[in-house]
mmCIF file of C-alpha atoms and ligand atoms in Angstrom:
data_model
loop_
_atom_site.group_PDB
_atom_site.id
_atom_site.type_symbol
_atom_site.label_atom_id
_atom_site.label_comp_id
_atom_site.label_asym_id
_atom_site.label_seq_id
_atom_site.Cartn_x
_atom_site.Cartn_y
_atom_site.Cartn_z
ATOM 1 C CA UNK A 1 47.697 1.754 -35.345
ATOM 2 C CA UNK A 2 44.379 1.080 -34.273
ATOM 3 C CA UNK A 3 41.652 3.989 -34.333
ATOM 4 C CA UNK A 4 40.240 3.259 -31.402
ATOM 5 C CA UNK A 5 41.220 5.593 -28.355
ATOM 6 C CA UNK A 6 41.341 4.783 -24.673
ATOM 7 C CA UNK A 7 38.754 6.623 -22.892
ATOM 8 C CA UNK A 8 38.256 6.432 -18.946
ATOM 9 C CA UNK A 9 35.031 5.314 -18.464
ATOM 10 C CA UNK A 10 32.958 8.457 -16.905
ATOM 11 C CA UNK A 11 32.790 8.952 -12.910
ATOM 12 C CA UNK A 12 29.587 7.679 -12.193
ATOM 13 C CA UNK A 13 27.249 10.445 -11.328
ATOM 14 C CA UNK A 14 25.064 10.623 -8.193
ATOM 15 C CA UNK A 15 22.616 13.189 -7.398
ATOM 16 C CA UNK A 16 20.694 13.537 -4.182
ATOM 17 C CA UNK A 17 17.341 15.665 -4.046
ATOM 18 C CA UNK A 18 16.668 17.731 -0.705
ATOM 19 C CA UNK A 19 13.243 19.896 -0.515
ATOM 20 C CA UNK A 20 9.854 19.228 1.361
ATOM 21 C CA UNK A 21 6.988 17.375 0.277
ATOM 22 C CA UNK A 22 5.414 18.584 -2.965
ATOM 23 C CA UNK A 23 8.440 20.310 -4.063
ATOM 24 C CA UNK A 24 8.918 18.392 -7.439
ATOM 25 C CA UNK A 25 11.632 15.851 -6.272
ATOM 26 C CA UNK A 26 9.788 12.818 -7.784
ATOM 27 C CA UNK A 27 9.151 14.537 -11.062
ATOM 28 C CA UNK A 28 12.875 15.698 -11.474
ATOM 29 C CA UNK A 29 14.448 12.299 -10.707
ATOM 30 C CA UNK A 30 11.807 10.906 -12.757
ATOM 31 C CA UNK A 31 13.008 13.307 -15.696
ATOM 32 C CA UNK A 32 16.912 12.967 -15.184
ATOM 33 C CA UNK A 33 17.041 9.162 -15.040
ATOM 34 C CA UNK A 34 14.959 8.978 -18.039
ATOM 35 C CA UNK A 35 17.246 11.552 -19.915
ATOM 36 C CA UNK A 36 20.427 10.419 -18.358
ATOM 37 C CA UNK A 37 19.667 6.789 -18.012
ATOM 38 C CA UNK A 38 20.614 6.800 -14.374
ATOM 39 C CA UNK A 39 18.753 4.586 -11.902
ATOM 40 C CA UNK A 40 16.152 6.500 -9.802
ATOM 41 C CA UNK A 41 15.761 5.259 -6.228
ATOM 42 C CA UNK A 42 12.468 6.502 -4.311
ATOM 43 C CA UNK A 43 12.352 5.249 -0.873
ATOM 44 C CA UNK A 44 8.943 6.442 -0.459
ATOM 45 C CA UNK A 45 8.048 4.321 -3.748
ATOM 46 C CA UNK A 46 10.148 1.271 -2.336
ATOM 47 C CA UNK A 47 8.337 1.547 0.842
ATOM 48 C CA UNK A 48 5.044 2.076 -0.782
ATOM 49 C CA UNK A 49 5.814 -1.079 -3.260
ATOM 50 C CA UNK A 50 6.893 -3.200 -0.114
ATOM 51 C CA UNK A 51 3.424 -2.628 1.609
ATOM 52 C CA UNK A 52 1.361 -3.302 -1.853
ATOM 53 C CA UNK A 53 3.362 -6.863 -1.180
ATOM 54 C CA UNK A 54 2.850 -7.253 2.441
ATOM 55 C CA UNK A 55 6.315 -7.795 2.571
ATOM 56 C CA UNK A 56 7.816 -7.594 6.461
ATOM 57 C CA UNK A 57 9.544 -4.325 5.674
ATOM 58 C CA UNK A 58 5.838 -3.316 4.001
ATOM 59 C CA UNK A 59 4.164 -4.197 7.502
ATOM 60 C CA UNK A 60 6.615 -2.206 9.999
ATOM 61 C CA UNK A 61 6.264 1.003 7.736
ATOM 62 C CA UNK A 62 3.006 1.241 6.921
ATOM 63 C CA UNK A 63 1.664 2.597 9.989
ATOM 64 C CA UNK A 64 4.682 4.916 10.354
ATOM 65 C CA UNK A 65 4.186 6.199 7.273
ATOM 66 C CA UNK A 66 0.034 6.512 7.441
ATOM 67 C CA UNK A 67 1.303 8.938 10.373
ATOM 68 C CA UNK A 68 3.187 10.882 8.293
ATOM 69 C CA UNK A 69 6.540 10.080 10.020
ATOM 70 C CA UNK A 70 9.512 9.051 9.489
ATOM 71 C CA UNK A 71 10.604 5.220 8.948
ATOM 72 C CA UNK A 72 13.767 3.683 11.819
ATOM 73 C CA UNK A 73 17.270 4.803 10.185
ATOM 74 C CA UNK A 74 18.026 1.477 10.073
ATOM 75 C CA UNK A 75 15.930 0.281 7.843
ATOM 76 C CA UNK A 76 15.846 3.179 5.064
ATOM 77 C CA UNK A 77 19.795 2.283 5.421
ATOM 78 C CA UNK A 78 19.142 -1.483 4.738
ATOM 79 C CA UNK A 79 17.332 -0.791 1.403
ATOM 80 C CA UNK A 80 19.763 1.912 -0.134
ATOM 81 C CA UNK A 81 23.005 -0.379 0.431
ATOM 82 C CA UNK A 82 21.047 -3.100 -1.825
ATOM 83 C CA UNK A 83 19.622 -0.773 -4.086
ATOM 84 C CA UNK A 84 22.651 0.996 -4.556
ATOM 85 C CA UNK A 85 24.982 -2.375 -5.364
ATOM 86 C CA UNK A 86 22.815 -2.849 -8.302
ATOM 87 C CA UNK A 87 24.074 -2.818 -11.866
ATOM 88 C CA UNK A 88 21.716 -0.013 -12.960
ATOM 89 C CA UNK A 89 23.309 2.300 -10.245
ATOM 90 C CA UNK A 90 26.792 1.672 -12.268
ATOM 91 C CA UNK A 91 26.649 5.080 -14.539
ATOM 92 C CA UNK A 92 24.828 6.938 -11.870
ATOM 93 C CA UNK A 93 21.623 7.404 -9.701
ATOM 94 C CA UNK A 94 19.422 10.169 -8.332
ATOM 95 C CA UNK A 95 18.263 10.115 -4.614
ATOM 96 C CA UNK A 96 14.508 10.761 -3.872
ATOM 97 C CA UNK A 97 13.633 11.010 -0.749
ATOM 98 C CA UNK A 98 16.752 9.587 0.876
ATOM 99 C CA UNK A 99 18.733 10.495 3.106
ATOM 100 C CA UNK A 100 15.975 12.261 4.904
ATOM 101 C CA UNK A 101 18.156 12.283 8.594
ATOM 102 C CA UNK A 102 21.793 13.037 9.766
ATOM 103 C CA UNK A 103 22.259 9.251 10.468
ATOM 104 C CA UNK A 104 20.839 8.313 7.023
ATOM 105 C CA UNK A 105 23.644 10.811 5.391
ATOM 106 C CA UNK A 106 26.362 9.811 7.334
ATOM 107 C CA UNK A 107 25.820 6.136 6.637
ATOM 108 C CA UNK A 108 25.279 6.649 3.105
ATOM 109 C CA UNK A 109 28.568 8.616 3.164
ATOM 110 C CA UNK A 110 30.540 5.134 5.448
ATOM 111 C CA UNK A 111 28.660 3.207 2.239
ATOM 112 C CA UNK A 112 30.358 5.047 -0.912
ATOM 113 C CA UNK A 113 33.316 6.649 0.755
ATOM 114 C CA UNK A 114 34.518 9.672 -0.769
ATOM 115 C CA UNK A 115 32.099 9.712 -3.478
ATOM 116 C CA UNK A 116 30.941 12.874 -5.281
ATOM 117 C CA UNK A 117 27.448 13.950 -5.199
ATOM 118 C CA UNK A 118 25.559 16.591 -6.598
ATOM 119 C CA UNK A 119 22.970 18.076 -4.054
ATOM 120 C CA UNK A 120 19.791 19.751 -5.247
ATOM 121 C CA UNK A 121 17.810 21.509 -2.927
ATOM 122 C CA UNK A 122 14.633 22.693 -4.098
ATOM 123 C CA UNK A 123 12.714 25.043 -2.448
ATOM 124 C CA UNK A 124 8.956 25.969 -2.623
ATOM 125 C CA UNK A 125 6.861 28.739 -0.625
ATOM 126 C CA UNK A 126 4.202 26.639 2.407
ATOM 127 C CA UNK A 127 1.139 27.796 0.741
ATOM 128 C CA UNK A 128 2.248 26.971 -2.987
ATOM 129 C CA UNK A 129 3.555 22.936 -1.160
ATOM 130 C CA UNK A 130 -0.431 22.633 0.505
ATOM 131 C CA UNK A 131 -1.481 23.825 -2.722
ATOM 132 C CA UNK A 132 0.520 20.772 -4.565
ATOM 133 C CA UNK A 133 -0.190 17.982 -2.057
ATOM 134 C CA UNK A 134 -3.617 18.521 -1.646
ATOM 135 C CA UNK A 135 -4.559 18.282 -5.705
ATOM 136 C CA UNK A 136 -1.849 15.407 -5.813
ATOM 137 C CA UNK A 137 -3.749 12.291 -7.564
ATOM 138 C CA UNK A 138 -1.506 8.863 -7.404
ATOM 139 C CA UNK A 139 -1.358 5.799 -9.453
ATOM 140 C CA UNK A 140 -1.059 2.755 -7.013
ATOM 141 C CA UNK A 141 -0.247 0.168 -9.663
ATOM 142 C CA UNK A 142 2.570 2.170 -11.616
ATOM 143 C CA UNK A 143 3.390 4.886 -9.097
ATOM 144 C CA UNK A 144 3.138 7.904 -11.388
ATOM 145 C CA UNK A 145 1.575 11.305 -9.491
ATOM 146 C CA UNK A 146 -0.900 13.369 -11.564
ATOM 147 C CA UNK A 147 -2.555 16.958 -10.307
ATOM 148 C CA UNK A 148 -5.840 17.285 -10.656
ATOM 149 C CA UNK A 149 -5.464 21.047 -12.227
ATOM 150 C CA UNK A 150 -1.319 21.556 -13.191
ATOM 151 C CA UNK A 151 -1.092 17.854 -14.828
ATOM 152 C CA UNK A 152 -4.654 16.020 -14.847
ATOM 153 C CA UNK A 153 -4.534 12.559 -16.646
ATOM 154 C CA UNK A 154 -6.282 12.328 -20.006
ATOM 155 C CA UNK A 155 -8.845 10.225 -19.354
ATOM 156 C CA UNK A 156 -10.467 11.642 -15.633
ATOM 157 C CA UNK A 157 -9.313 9.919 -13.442
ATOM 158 C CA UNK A 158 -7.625 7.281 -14.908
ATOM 159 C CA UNK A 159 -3.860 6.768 -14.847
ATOM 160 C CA UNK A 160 -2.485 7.165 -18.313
ATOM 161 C CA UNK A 161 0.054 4.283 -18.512
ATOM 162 C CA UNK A 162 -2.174 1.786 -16.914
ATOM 163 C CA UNK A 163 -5.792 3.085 -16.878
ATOM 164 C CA UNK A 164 -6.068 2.318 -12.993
ATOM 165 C CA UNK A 165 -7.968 4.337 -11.282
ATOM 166 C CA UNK A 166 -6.378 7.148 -9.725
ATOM 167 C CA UNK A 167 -6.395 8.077 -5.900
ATOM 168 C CA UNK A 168 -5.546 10.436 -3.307
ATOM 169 C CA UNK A 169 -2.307 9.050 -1.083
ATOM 170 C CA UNK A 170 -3.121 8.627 2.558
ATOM 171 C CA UNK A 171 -0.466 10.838 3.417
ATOM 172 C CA UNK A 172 -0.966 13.500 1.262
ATOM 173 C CA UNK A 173 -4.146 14.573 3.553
ATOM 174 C CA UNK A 174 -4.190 17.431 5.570
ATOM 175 C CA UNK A 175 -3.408 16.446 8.989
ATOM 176 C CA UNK A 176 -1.028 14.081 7.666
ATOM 177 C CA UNK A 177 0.906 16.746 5.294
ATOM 178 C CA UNK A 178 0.950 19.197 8.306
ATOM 179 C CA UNK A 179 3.113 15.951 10.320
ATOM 180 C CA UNK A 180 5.093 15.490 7.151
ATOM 181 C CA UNK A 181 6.218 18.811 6.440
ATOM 182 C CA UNK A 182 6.962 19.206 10.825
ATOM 183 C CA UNK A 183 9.289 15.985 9.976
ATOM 184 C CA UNK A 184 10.636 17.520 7.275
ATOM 185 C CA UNK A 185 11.702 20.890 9.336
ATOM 186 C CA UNK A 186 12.950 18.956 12.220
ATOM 187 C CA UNK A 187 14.874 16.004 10.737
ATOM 188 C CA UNK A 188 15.543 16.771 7.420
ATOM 189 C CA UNK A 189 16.310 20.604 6.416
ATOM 190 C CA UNK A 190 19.215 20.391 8.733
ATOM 191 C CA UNK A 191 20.846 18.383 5.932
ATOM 192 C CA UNK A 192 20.843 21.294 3.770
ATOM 193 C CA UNK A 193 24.066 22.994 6.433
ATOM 194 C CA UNK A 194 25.167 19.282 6.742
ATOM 195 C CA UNK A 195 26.034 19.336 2.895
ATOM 196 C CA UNK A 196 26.964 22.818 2.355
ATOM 197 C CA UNK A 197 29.975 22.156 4.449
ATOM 198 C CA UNK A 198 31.472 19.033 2.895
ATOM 199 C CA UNK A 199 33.775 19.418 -0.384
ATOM 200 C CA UNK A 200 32.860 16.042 -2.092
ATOM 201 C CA UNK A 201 28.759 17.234 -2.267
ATOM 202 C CA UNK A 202 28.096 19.836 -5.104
ATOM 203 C CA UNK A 203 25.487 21.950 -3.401
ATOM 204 C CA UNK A 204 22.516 23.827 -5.432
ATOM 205 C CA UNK A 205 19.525 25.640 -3.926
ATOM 206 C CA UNK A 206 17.070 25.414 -6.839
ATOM 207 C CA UNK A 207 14.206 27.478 -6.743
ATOM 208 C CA UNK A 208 10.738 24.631 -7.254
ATOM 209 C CA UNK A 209 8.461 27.372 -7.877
ATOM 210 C CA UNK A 210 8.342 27.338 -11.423
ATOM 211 C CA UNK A 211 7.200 25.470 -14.248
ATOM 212 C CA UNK A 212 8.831 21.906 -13.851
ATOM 213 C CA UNK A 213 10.366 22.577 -17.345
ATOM 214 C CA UNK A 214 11.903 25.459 -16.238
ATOM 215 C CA UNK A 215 13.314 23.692 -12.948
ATOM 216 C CA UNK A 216 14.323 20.703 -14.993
ATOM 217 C CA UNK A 217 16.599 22.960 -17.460
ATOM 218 C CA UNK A 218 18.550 24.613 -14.463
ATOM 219 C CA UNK A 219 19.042 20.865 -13.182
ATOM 220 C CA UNK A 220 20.455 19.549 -16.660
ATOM 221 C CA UNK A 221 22.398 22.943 -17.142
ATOM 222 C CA UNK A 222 24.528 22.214 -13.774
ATOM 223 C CA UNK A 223 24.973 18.431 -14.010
ATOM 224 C CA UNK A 224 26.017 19.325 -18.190
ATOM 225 C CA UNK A 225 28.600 21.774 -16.784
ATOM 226 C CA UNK A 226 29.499 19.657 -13.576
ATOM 227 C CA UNK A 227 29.584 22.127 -10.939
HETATM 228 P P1 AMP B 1 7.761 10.180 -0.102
HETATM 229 O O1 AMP B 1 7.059 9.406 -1.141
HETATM 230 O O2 AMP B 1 9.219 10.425 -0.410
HETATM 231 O O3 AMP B 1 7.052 11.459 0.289
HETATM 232 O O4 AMP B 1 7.766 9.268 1.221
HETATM 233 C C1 AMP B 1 6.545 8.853 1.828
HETATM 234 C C2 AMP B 1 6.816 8.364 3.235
HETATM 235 O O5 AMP B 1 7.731 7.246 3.208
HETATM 236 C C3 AMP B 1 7.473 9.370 4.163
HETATM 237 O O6 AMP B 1 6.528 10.265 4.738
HETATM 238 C C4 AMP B 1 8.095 8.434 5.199
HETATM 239 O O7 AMP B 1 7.108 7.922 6.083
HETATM 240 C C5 AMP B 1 8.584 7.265 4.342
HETATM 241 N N1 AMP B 1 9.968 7.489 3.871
HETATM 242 C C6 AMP B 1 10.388 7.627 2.588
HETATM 243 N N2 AMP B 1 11.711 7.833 2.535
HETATM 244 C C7 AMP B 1 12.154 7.821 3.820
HETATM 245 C C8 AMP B 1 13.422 8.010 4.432
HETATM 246 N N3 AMP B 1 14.524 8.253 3.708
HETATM 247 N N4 AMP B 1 13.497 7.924 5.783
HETATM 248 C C9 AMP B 1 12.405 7.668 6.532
HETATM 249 N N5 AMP B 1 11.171 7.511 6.034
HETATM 250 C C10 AMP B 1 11.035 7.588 4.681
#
């Protein structure tokens, strides 16, 4: 007899991250797709790559998003069921920033059926969010977010993979972040009650205010046990 032994291949595993603006989401898909190998899909980094390219897509957000509101349903819903048909996303992928609406859920739920999901919702206190936004430095050529005191690049102000020089997102300035985080309290928190009622999403309130390591090891602890 052979030595080798049948094993199912794993259930691919798909993770979506609630929380405001500033909350860490973009830092903990970051650090679970590298450690897992799962795709990561950022909808505000699609969106943000489609206007570097002036793509139509690029044009029709842009001045949406300089607003600090929210891009039409229908075409956040366009670019997940693409994104989501790729190979990468066949052993898993984490959700940043999608969905962000209740018709944005419900038509990624009509996309993938009866999928399982794990939800992380991470929470962080107003003043601590400001705090985060407003020292937030971005790289536009490789997207990668710096802070200017928590995580300041080596070189100031250069980005560290790509020595481009770093700047401040349009959106993440004040009257823009104020919009943002109004859009967030209308449209999106009511997600959070949306998923903590439906079996096939694993719900988690994670507390953001903490250290990302320490965030990052209550992430890896529940997706290692599978809650
Ligand atoms: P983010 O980088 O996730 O903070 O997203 C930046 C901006 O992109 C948001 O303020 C929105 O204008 C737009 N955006 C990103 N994801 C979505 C989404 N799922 N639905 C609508 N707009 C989005």
């Amino acid at each position: 007899m052979g030595g080798v032994t049948d094993v199912a291949p794993a259930a691919p595993t798909r993770v979506i991250f609630l929380g405001p603006p500033g909350a860490g989401k973009g830092t903990q898909a970051a650090r679970l797709a590298v450690e897992w190998q799962f795709a990561r899909i950022s909808t505000g980094d699609m969106l943000r790559d489609a206007i570097a390219k002036g793509t139509p897509l690029g044009r029709e957000a842009a001045p949406i998003m300089e607003r600090g509101e929210l891009v039409p349903d229908g075409l956040l819903l366009g670019l997940i069921r693409d994104r989501i048909r790729q190979a990468d996303c066949a052993s898993g992928y984490v959700l940043d920033g999608f969905p962000r609406t209740l018709p944005q859920a419900e038509g990624l739920e009509a996309m993938v059926g009866n999928a399982d999901f794990f939800v992380f919702d991470i929470e962080v206190p107003r003043a601590e969010l400001m705090r985060r936004l407003s020292g937030r430095r971005w790289c536009p050529t490789c997207q990668s977010t710096y802070h200017v005191d928590t995580s300041p690049p080596t070189r100031k102000w250069l980005c560290d993979w790509d020595s481009t020089p770093l700047v401040q997102r349009e959106d993440d300035k004040e009257t823009v972040v104020a919009r943002r985080l109004a859009e967030y309290d209308e449209r999106t928190r009511p997600l959070i009650q949306y998923y903590q009622g439906r079996s096939h999403f694993k719900f988690h309130r994670i507390d953001g205010n903490r250290a990302p390591d320490a965030v990052f090891g209550e992430l890896k602890s529940i997706l290692e046990a599978g809650r």
